[in-house]
């Protein structure tokens, strides 16, 4: 079988045991890799009800058949586990040399279970794997630890690691890579921390076996040429995702003051245009031709890589209008290993609760230095920081006011206000990990094609996005930016997939895999929750309750009944029951017979 090594490295930290699992070819054909493998492994091997921060949870790093190919932008891997933040399925997609090295070492996935007695580094070199003590690294921030690991294992080593937030089990701690790449928003870094796994270091000397290597090279070169000649390429290279600040302000979707408003008076100071003036460097993931890592010096004169989500959630959402100051908060998140989006959502809620007299906090809107101190308190779980380390859902329950806690299923929403964007609200509601934008960036489409409609056209568009963004890119595992930012056609990926694997899958076949993966992930949530109901998929109450009071969309809010109608349409289109559980016949038609048996118990009649 080409395109896959068909080998998973399985590590039990409690026993100090390693084994190679040669999985059946059927698994590759049905789930492709990345998120698909993570879902399949969690479904088959995770003990239902396992404590996400206990020994039975499984940490998974998985590549796909496109990972590490000559291009375009294939230096990516998926990290996944049962999430300590949401209690459901959690994953993230991270740019890392570890992705390229895993393929060179011939592992399609690494699964880690158990808990080590002492902090360790898992070292993988081709076929061999072993543990090394990491007491000297434990407690170090992610950048210092990264430098030490590079000294020890070499510049070309693939390294995934955690910062102190992961060690201290902050529920939205991420996995970090390459000083400024972070992935696994729903606390996948905390899962590593709970296992006392400070880092994974991978090196390989081989090459993935491909069906037609010449065709792979030819298609990769063609795709790269098309990206570089796209009309948007020049602007993209200048601003990357940071162009979105000005766009979001204009479209009235930029989160401000914990999503109280969707325009921000100080947006110019945190914009992509301002960034262009102070930029000092540009960084990228391995094998990337679209470098999105725009680097500035923060207010303390230290280098930091910026992205729209980080800047909106730690900038306008907290009332901060100086990019260098936002950069400081962004850098703290990177060195401590905290997810910027969940951090911004949790801090935003805390500032608002404090303003309302419901929480004692020594910080207010725009007070960067005090907020920076709070971020340290969160990381080390000191004082009120310990409560904020639990994420916004738990925090809001403790405070006793939940309607302005901006999350879905416990995952804080990314940086798009949805009062006048029901399609984007539906994207958050139905994302397989909680409120994240990666599976469907409906907001761009809605701003162009109509914001007020709640209709089936939007539902279908959303599912199409989920199929290619959350399906193709998260299972075959490559960066989606070439398609979504420069308009590269999806057919490039189908050709690459065919040339790499020898399987004659069409785009529709890949979309069927995507549907299978979505249904299985939903069944993981159903199994963990002991059933499902439509309320669990609802967006934050604030968007239904508090209209915007400023900007061109003043007065806008979501309509609950019409939103519920649209959510039901979504279930229908996916072949799921009105309570959001996939129907047994849908699951069987996707080859998920085991999941169908469980669904019999929880599904409700049409
Ligand atoms: C992603 C989420 C995003 S989405 C951003 S900015 W973005 C935030 N980045 C963080 C960061 O930085 N530091 C930090 N401490 N926390 C952060 N949390 C946030 O995490 C990222 C790029 C980006 S930048 C995006 S959209 C695209 N995402 C892709 C994806 O999800 N899948 C895919 N196949 N291709 C993608 N390409 C793009 O990659 P999560 P990264 Mg990310 C500093 O991790 O959990 O998926 O959440 O990983 O390597 O930094 O690449 O405007």
XYZ file of C-alpha atoms and ligand atoms in Angstrom:
658
model
C 0.000 0.000 0.000
C 1.480 3.346 -1.046
C 1.078 6.641 0.807
C 0.875 5.110 4.270
C 3.466 3.250 6.345
C 0.540 1.436 8.011
C 2.413 1.692 11.307
C 1.376 3.377 14.526
C 3.817 3.768 17.395
C 2.004 3.006 20.644
C 3.661 4.122 23.874
C 2.520 3.237 27.384
C 4.196 5.657 29.790
C 2.961 3.873 32.927
C 4.693 0.662 31.918
C 7.484 2.164 29.877
C 6.417 -0.074 26.984
C 6.510 0.526 23.241
C 4.789 -1.375 20.512
C 4.241 -1.135 16.822
C 0.638 -1.464 15.719
C 0.260 -2.468 12.096
C -3.235 -1.285 11.432
C -5.413 -2.784 8.693
C -5.380 -1.139 5.244
C -9.124 -0.693 5.589
C -8.468 1.969 8.232
C -6.428 4.029 5.761
C -9.084 3.668 3.047
C -11.920 4.588 5.392
C -10.307 7.343 7.489
C -7.266 8.530 5.444
C -5.197 9.835 8.402
C -4.812 12.848 10.722
C -8.145 13.664 12.322
C -9.658 10.552 10.715
C -7.135 8.289 12.460
C -7.490 10.198 15.723
C -11.271 9.738 15.692
C -11.012 6.048 14.784
C -8.396 5.368 17.485
C -10.355 7.246 20.154
C -13.558 5.471 19.173
C -11.923 2.025 19.269
C -9.508 2.383 22.174
C -10.565 5.198 24.526
C -12.351 3.883 27.562
C -15.717 5.723 27.662
C -15.832 8.171 30.560
C -12.028 8.213 30.943
C -10.671 11.226 32.809
C -9.140 13.501 30.128
C -6.295 14.273 32.532
C -5.904 10.680 33.703
C -3.769 7.778 32.499
C -6.458 6.326 30.245
C -6.747 9.285 27.932
C -4.860 8.849 24.664
C -2.642 11.571 23.248
C -2.439 11.193 19.484
C -0.197 12.849 16.912
C -1.133 11.866 13.363
C 0.020 12.744 9.852
C -1.696 11.957 6.554
C -0.716 10.845 3.063
C -0.086 14.449 1.923
C 2.085 15.375 4.917
C 5.715 16.035 4.080
C 5.253 15.806 0.291
C 7.172 18.408 -1.741
C 4.231 20.746 -1.552
C 2.271 22.783 -1.215
C 2.420 23.612 2.503
C 2.517 20.079 3.855
C 4.482 20.468 7.107
C 1.440 19.896 9.311
C 0.148 17.309 11.738
C -2.921 16.739 13.889
C -2.736 16.448 17.670
C -5.804 15.017 19.389
C -7.222 13.528 22.594
C -10.351 13.609 24.703
C -10.426 17.278 25.667
C -9.988 18.407 29.279
C -11.773 21.629 28.328
C -14.895 20.186 26.701
C -14.956 16.538 27.756
C -15.506 15.648 24.087
C -13.361 15.075 21.024
C -10.537 17.621 20.720
C -7.888 18.235 18.102
C -5.698 20.883 16.503
C -3.525 21.230 13.438
C 0.044 22.340 14.016
C 2.850 23.319 11.674
C 6.006 21.455 12.702
C 9.149 19.686 11.541
C 7.768 16.819 13.617
C 5.229 16.288 10.808
C 7.939 15.894 8.182
C 10.115 13.778 10.483
C 7.253 11.444 11.400
C 6.811 10.618 7.743
C 10.545 10.163 7.290
C 10.589 7.844 10.307
C 7.677 5.852 8.892
C 5.021 6.427 11.549
C 1.506 7.457 10.522
C 0.607 8.166 14.124
C 2.034 8.166 17.614
C -0.312 7.240 20.459
C 0.659 7.852 24.072
C -1.253 6.409 27.023
C -0.500 6.085 30.742
C 1.368 8.486 32.992
C 5.092 8.611 33.552
C 6.306 8.765 37.146
C 8.761 11.519 36.263
C 8.884 14.082 33.462
C 10.124 12.553 30.209
C 10.906 13.265 26.585
C 9.747 10.654 24.090
C 12.466 10.249 21.477
C 11.669 8.542 18.196
C 14.378 7.797 15.686
C 13.259 5.790 12.698
C 12.115 2.398 14.100
C 13.417 3.005 17.590
C 11.737 4.847 20.443
C 12.772 5.466 24.032
C 12.185 7.804 26.967
C 14.724 10.249 28.339
C 14.485 12.111 31.649
C 13.164 15.657 31.394
C 13.456 16.935 34.952
C 15.807 19.645 33.716
C 13.210 20.772 31.161
C 10.127 20.603 33.406
C 9.204 24.128 34.459
C 10.980 25.739 31.521
C 8.930 27.860 29.182
C 8.296 26.485 25.709
C 10.939 28.641 24.001
C 13.737 27.838 26.460
C 12.859 24.165 26.456
C 12.805 24.240 22.648
C 16.320 25.730 22.545
C 17.618 23.024 24.903
C 15.994 20.301 22.834
C 17.507 21.698 19.642
C 20.942 21.759 21.321
C 20.472 18.157 22.388
C 18.842 16.626 19.319
C 19.853 18.908 16.466
C 18.324 21.645 14.383
C 16.577 19.222 12.047
C 14.791 17.313 14.836
C 10.990 17.467 14.831
C 9.890 18.756 18.217
C 6.447 18.984 19.844
C 6.458 20.263 23.399
C 4.509 21.978 26.152
C 5.118 25.034 28.294
C 4.303 25.495 31.986
C 0.575 25.868 31.200
C 0.499 22.285 29.937
C 2.465 21.105 32.978
C 0.018 22.885 35.294
C -2.986 21.383 33.494
C -4.497 24.648 32.329
C -7.494 23.326 30.428
C -6.673 25.284 27.259
C -2.949 24.572 27.148
C -1.685 23.868 23.642
C 1.083 21.839 22.098
C 3.874 24.133 20.881
C 6.346 23.797 18.055
C 9.128 25.885 16.546
C 8.775 28.908 18.858
C 5.509 30.337 17.714
C 3.415 27.522 16.276
C 0.730 26.240 18.592
C -1.991 23.660 18.136
C -4.585 21.706 20.007
C -6.848 24.465 21.303
C -9.044 22.181 23.471
C -6.261 21.506 25.975
C -4.219 18.912 24.132
C -1.121 20.426 25.800
C -2.674 19.726 29.206
C -3.120 16.090 28.175
C 0.632 15.901 27.475
C 1.237 17.602 30.834
C -0.981 15.127 32.674
C 1.210 12.337 31.287
C 4.375 14.228 32.365
C 5.391 14.208 28.739
C 7.338 17.432 28.223
C 8.210 16.792 24.602
C 8.238 14.428 21.672
C 11.327 14.509 19.468
C 11.224 12.720 16.106
C 13.859 12.078 13.469
C 13.629 9.908 10.411
C 16.002 9.009 7.635
C 13.594 7.429 5.178
C 11.038 8.638 2.683
C 7.348 7.836 2.392
C 6.704 5.237 -0.299
C 4.635 6.878 -3.001
C 2.668 5.361 -5.879
C 4.007 7.772 -8.503
C 6.760 10.024 -7.062
C 7.350 11.802 -10.392
C 3.697 12.787 -10.647
C 3.723 13.965 -7.019
C 6.681 16.240 -7.801
C 5.092 17.501 -11.001
C 1.749 18.307 -9.335
C 3.461 19.933 -6.366
C 5.512 22.207 -8.635
C 2.399 23.127 -10.627
C 0.446 23.921 -7.472
C 3.242 26.074 -6.063
C 3.468 27.981 -9.340
C -0.277 28.581 -9.271
C -0.158 29.827 -5.675
C 2.680 32.220 -6.401
C 1.010 33.681 -9.451
C -2.366 34.127 -7.814
C -3.564 37.767 -7.732
C -3.872 37.650 -3.942
C -0.379 36.276 -3.300
C 1.441 39.617 -2.963
C -1.028 41.062 -0.478
C -1.113 37.794 1.442
C 2.683 37.809 1.802
C 2.493 41.363 3.136
C -0.226 40.842 5.735
C -1.105 37.143 6.073
C -4.140 36.616 8.279
C -3.654 40.101 9.782
C -5.572 41.713 6.908
C -8.659 40.396 8.672
C -8.607 43.095 11.391
C -9.602 45.866 8.990
C -11.951 43.564 7.119
C -13.670 42.479 10.354
C -14.032 46.077 11.511
C -15.658 47.037 8.250
C -17.931 43.991 8.327
C -18.819 44.601 11.983
C -17.650 41.193 13.199
C -14.522 42.195 15.156
C -14.922 41.117 18.804
C -14.622 44.041 21.216
C -14.958 44.000 24.998
C -15.869 40.339 25.333
C -18.081 40.442 22.220
C -20.203 43.217 23.656
C -19.615 45.024 20.377
C -18.402 44.051 16.925
C -16.496 47.232 16.046
C -13.503 48.597 17.934
C -12.559 52.262 18.096
C -8.820 51.441 18.276
C -8.717 48.917 15.407
C -6.190 50.879 13.336
C -3.508 50.444 16.008
C -3.786 46.639 15.799
C -4.370 46.351 12.059
C -2.458 44.549 9.320
C -1.558 47.914 7.765
C 0.036 49.053 11.013
C 1.806 45.708 11.347
C 3.374 46.143 7.906
C 5.074 49.286 9.187
C 6.737 47.621 12.183
C 7.305 44.071 10.917
C 10.814 42.693 11.510
C 10.658 39.125 10.200
C 8.505 36.573 8.412
C 8.360 32.900 9.428
C 6.678 29.805 8.098
C 5.984 26.167 8.765
C 8.217 23.636 6.979
C 7.608 23.166 3.240
C 5.466 26.296 3.092
C 5.398 28.916 0.332
C 2.856 31.188 2.024
C 4.643 32.205 5.236
C 1.903 33.469 7.582
C 4.118 34.162 10.611
C 4.498 37.942 10.661
C 6.932 38.918 13.385
C 7.147 42.199 15.304
C 8.962 43.365 18.415
C 6.485 43.504 21.274
C 6.249 46.246 23.887
C 9.132 44.630 25.783
C 11.257 44.462 22.636
C 10.944 40.684 22.182
C 10.055 38.903 18.955
C 6.537 37.576 18.507
C 4.602 36.030 15.621
C 1.116 37.441 15.039
C -2.118 36.116 13.588
C -5.574 37.624 13.259
C -7.191 35.385 15.874
C -4.500 36.128 18.436
C -4.627 39.875 17.867
C -8.407 40.145 17.900
C -8.908 37.972 20.974
C -6.064 39.525 22.990
C -6.486 43.002 21.480
C -9.904 44.417 20.651
C -11.643 41.781 22.759
C -9.749 43.066 25.809
C -9.907 46.738 24.805
C -6.197 46.989 23.837
C -5.377 49.146 20.835
C -1.547 48.992 20.572
C -0.229 46.112 18.523
C 3.062 45.937 20.440
C 1.121 45.444 23.681
C -1.085 42.784 22.128
C 2.168 41.220 20.910
C 3.364 40.980 24.500
C 0.250 39.015 25.524
C 0.555 36.849 22.409
C 4.199 36.077 23.248
C 3.291 35.129 26.820
C 0.687 32.731 25.446
C 3.311 31.182 23.162
C 6.043 30.798 25.758
C 3.664 29.442 28.398
C 1.806 27.294 25.873
C -1.712 28.715 26.218
C -4.263 28.907 23.437
C -4.655 32.583 22.536
C -8.313 32.275 21.541
C -9.489 30.558 24.716
C -7.237 32.806 26.766
C -8.767 35.929 25.170
C -12.288 34.552 25.635
C -11.702 33.687 29.276
C -9.983 36.991 30.068
C -12.720 38.940 28.264
C -15.382 37.241 30.358
C -13.396 37.840 33.572
C -12.956 41.562 32.820
C -16.658 41.922 32.168
C -17.630 39.958 35.287
C -15.275 42.166 37.324
C -16.831 45.283 35.842
C -20.246 43.956 36.838
C -18.988 43.413 40.391
C -19.241 39.634 40.155
C -15.554 38.743 40.291
C -12.628 40.242 42.137
C -9.894 41.008 39.669
C -7.013 43.438 39.636
C -7.342 44.356 35.940
C -9.623 46.280 33.613
C -10.169 46.761 29.867
C -6.991 47.812 28.095
C -4.720 47.385 31.139
C -2.051 45.357 29.404
C 0.427 45.055 32.263
C -2.187 43.842 34.701
C -3.586 41.444 32.124
C -0.047 40.123 31.515
C 0.228 39.413 35.252
C -3.107 37.596 35.111
C -1.784 35.417 32.291
C 1.091 34.391 34.564
C -1.371 33.652 37.353
C -3.383 31.483 34.991
C -0.281 29.618 33.847
C 0.877 28.887 37.370
C -2.676 28.568 38.734
C -2.159 31.281 41.337
C -5.101 33.009 43.094
C -7.954 33.866 40.738
C -5.751 32.568 37.893
C -6.547 29.068 39.096
C -10.214 29.674 38.317
C -9.469 31.298 34.957
C -7.287 28.294 34.060
C -10.506 26.258 33.947
C -11.829 28.071 30.855
C -14.856 30.281 30.384
C -17.613 27.673 30.778
C -16.503 26.554 34.236
C -15.551 30.111 35.250
C -18.981 31.468 34.317
C -20.721 28.745 36.283
C -18.687 29.662 39.355
C -19.449 33.358 38.837
C -23.116 32.553 38.346
C -23.665 34.512 35.083
C -23.398 32.372 31.986
C -25.072 34.349 29.154
C -21.963 36.334 28.261
C -19.606 33.340 28.457
C -18.602 33.040 24.803
C -18.241 29.339 24.069
C -19.893 26.334 22.451
C -19.559 22.951 24.222
C -16.954 24.542 26.482
C -14.560 25.745 23.730
C -14.259 29.534 23.556
C -15.421 31.075 20.246
C -12.859 32.319 17.729
C -12.745 35.957 16.719
C -15.952 36.526 14.692
C -19.081 38.105 16.063
C -22.184 36.300 14.795
C -25.143 38.556 15.624
C -25.514 39.227 11.917
C -23.988 35.959 10.710
C -26.228 32.963 11.432
C -24.164 30.785 9.094
C -20.995 31.458 11.075
C -22.914 30.825 14.300
C -23.948 27.491 12.809
C -20.292 26.809 11.947
C -19.357 27.275 15.605
C -22.374 25.230 16.716
C -21.494 22.250 14.536
C -17.692 22.324 14.570
C -16.499 18.926 15.778
C -14.359 20.366 18.602
C -16.539 23.223 19.922
C -16.552 26.832 18.770
C -13.647 26.947 16.321
C -13.568 28.507 12.866
C -11.309 26.035 11.134
C -13.932 23.688 9.768
C -16.058 26.357 8.120
C -15.203 30.016 7.670
C -18.780 30.924 6.757
C -18.282 34.528 7.758
C -16.430 35.453 4.535
C -19.151 33.914 2.403
C -21.953 35.504 4.404
C -20.467 38.977 4.221
C -20.401 38.593 0.434
C -23.666 36.746 -0.143
C -26.108 37.872 2.518
C -26.058 38.048 6.268
C -29.640 38.005 7.380
C -30.802 34.761 5.750
C -31.350 31.594 7.723
C -31.716 29.093 4.915
C -30.840 25.717 3.487
C -28.414 27.239 0.996
C -26.235 28.349 3.903
C -26.512 24.954 5.552
C -25.353 23.239 2.365
C -22.521 25.692 1.890
C -21.430 25.059 5.459
C -21.405 21.297 4.998
C -19.397 21.696 1.801
C -16.816 23.750 3.729
C -16.689 21.203 6.515
C -16.084 18.499 3.926
C -13.019 20.088 2.402
C -11.597 22.079 5.306
C -12.440 19.742 8.182
C -12.408 16.631 5.985
C -9.833 16.721 3.191
C -7.269 18.964 4.927
C -7.579 17.459 8.386
C -7.407 13.824 7.193
C -4.918 14.047 4.289
C -3.157 16.676 6.452
C -1.824 19.729 4.674
C -2.386 23.430 5.198
C -5.644 24.751 3.762
C -4.321 28.281 3.132
C -3.406 27.670 -0.536
C -7.075 26.958 -1.260
C -8.780 29.448 1.014
C -6.372 32.347 0.587
C -5.029 32.058 -2.956
C -7.832 30.107 -4.589
C -5.839 26.980 -5.513
C -8.311 24.407 -6.854
C -9.213 21.364 -4.796
C -8.463 19.197 -7.838
C -4.744 19.704 -7.112
C -5.165 17.849 -3.848
C -7.163 15.062 -5.455
C -4.378 14.544 -8.034
C -1.707 14.649 -5.333
C -3.673 12.199 -3.212
C -4.064 9.808 -6.132
C -0.394 10.057 -7.122
C 0.750 9.540 -3.527
C -1.524 6.620 -2.675
C -2.486 4.983 -5.973
C -6.115 5.076 -4.834
C -8.424 6.501 -7.458
C -10.485 8.527 -4.974
C -12.520 11.376 -6.432
C -13.303 14.510 -4.444
C -16.696 12.950 -3.659
C -15.004 9.849 -2.269
C -12.881 12.053 -0.014
C -16.027 13.907 1.051
C -17.596 10.569 2.019
C -14.589 9.966 4.259
C -15.165 13.435 5.716
C -18.823 12.604 6.445
C -17.741 9.346 8.089
C -15.224 11.163 10.276
C -17.773 13.819 11.271
C -20.356 11.170 12.177
C -17.837 9.197 14.210
C -16.636 12.288 16.070
C -20.242 13.171 16.877
C -20.690 9.636 18.233
C -17.633 10.108 20.472
C -19.367 13.182 21.951
C -22.633 11.242 22.291
C -20.867 8.348 24.013
C -19.036 10.665 26.427
C -22.203 12.629 27.262
C -24.508 9.595 27.457
C -26.779 11.044 24.730
C -27.277 14.384 23.020
C -29.720 17.266 22.733
C -29.984 20.326 20.513
C -29.108 22.695 23.429
C -25.568 21.338 23.441
C -25.053 22.704 19.921
C -26.372 26.179 20.670
C -24.162 29.283 20.272
C -23.559 31.648 23.221
C -26.674 33.227 24.712
C -25.273 36.764 24.318
C -25.784 36.680 20.527
C -29.521 36.030 20.972
C -29.968 38.392 23.879
C -27.801 41.540 23.611
C -28.156 43.500 20.360
C -25.156 45.427 19.024
C -25.284 49.024 20.215
C -22.708 50.490 17.821
C -21.603 50.462 14.225
C -23.439 49.880 10.953
C -25.207 46.800 12.325
C -26.523 48.482 15.453
C -29.527 46.544 16.755
C -28.494 43.210 15.200
C -28.865 39.961 17.123
C -29.517 36.323 16.291
C -33.071 34.990 16.061
C -33.384 31.889 18.214
C -36.286 30.152 16.434
C -34.851 30.693 12.987
C -31.440 29.530 14.188
C -32.930 26.333 15.626
C -34.705 25.713 12.297
C -31.363 26.016 10.537
C -29.627 23.714 13.003
C -32.353 21.121 12.389
C -31.821 21.524 8.631
C -28.143 20.807 9.251
C -28.967 17.589 11.099
C -31.339 16.592 8.299
C -28.749 17.216 5.577
C -26.261 15.091 7.472
C -28.746 12.296 8.127
C -28.765 12.960 11.849
C -31.862 12.836 14.093
C -33.544 16.047 15.395
C -31.609 15.697 18.674
C -28.275 15.799 16.820
C -27.457 12.086 17.049
C -26.482 10.477 13.722
C -29.171 8.032 12.628
C -28.214 4.345 12.776
C -28.947 3.926 9.046
C -26.692 6.905 8.228
C -23.904 5.372 10.305
C -24.355 1.965 8.665
C -24.245 3.495 5.196
C -20.891 5.012 6.194
C -19.593 1.626 7.371
C -19.791 2.559 11.062
C -21.747 -0.438 12.353
C -20.439 -0.285 15.931
C -21.405 3.366 16.240
C -24.834 2.554 14.749
C -25.476 0.133 17.607
C -24.878 2.870 20.151
C -26.922 5.377 18.146
C -29.933 3.010 18.344
C -30.021 3.833 22.040
C -29.932 7.618 21.728
C -31.499 8.587 18.416
C -35.051 9.948 18.398
C -37.745 9.407 15.734
C -38.000 11.676 12.698
C -5.630 27.151 15.592
C -5.757 28.459 16.269
C -5.475 29.571 15.349
S -6.200 29.503 13.843
C -4.711 30.605 15.702
S -4.309 31.859 14.627
W -5.224 31.155 12.603
C -4.194 30.734 17.061
N -2.771 30.593 17.015
C -2.105 30.517 18.213
C -0.773 30.921 18.374
O -0.101 31.394 17.293
N -0.182 30.864 19.600
C -0.892 30.393 20.662
N -0.294 30.335 21.840
N -2.165 29.987 20.552
C -2.774 30.029 19.354
N -4.076 29.627 19.225
C -4.832 29.760 18.011
O -4.900 28.492 17.383
C -1.658 28.116 12.060
C -2.116 28.496 10.657
C -3.294 29.251 10.921
S -3.099 30.686 11.816
C -4.491 28.881 10.475
S -5.910 29.811 10.783
C -4.668 27.753 9.598
N -5.080 26.624 10.381
C -5.078 25.407 9.757
C -5.833 24.319 10.246
O -6.484 24.363 11.303
N -5.837 23.174 9.498
C -5.107 23.069 8.351
N -5.151 21.919 7.668
N -4.367 24.088 7.894
C -4.315 25.241 8.593
N -3.533 26.242 8.149
C -3.387 27.452 8.891
O -2.369 27.327 9.883
P -5.257 24.777 16.246
P -0.209 26.702 13.501
Mg -2.823 26.016 14.764
C 1.274 31.566 17.367
O -3.678 24.995 16.005
O -5.469 24.053 17.518
O -5.805 24.079 15.057
O -5.897 26.152 16.417
O -1.343 25.803 14.210
O 0.867 25.758 13.182
O 0.152 27.824 14.381
O -0.749 27.228 12.110
O -5.669 32.882 12.002
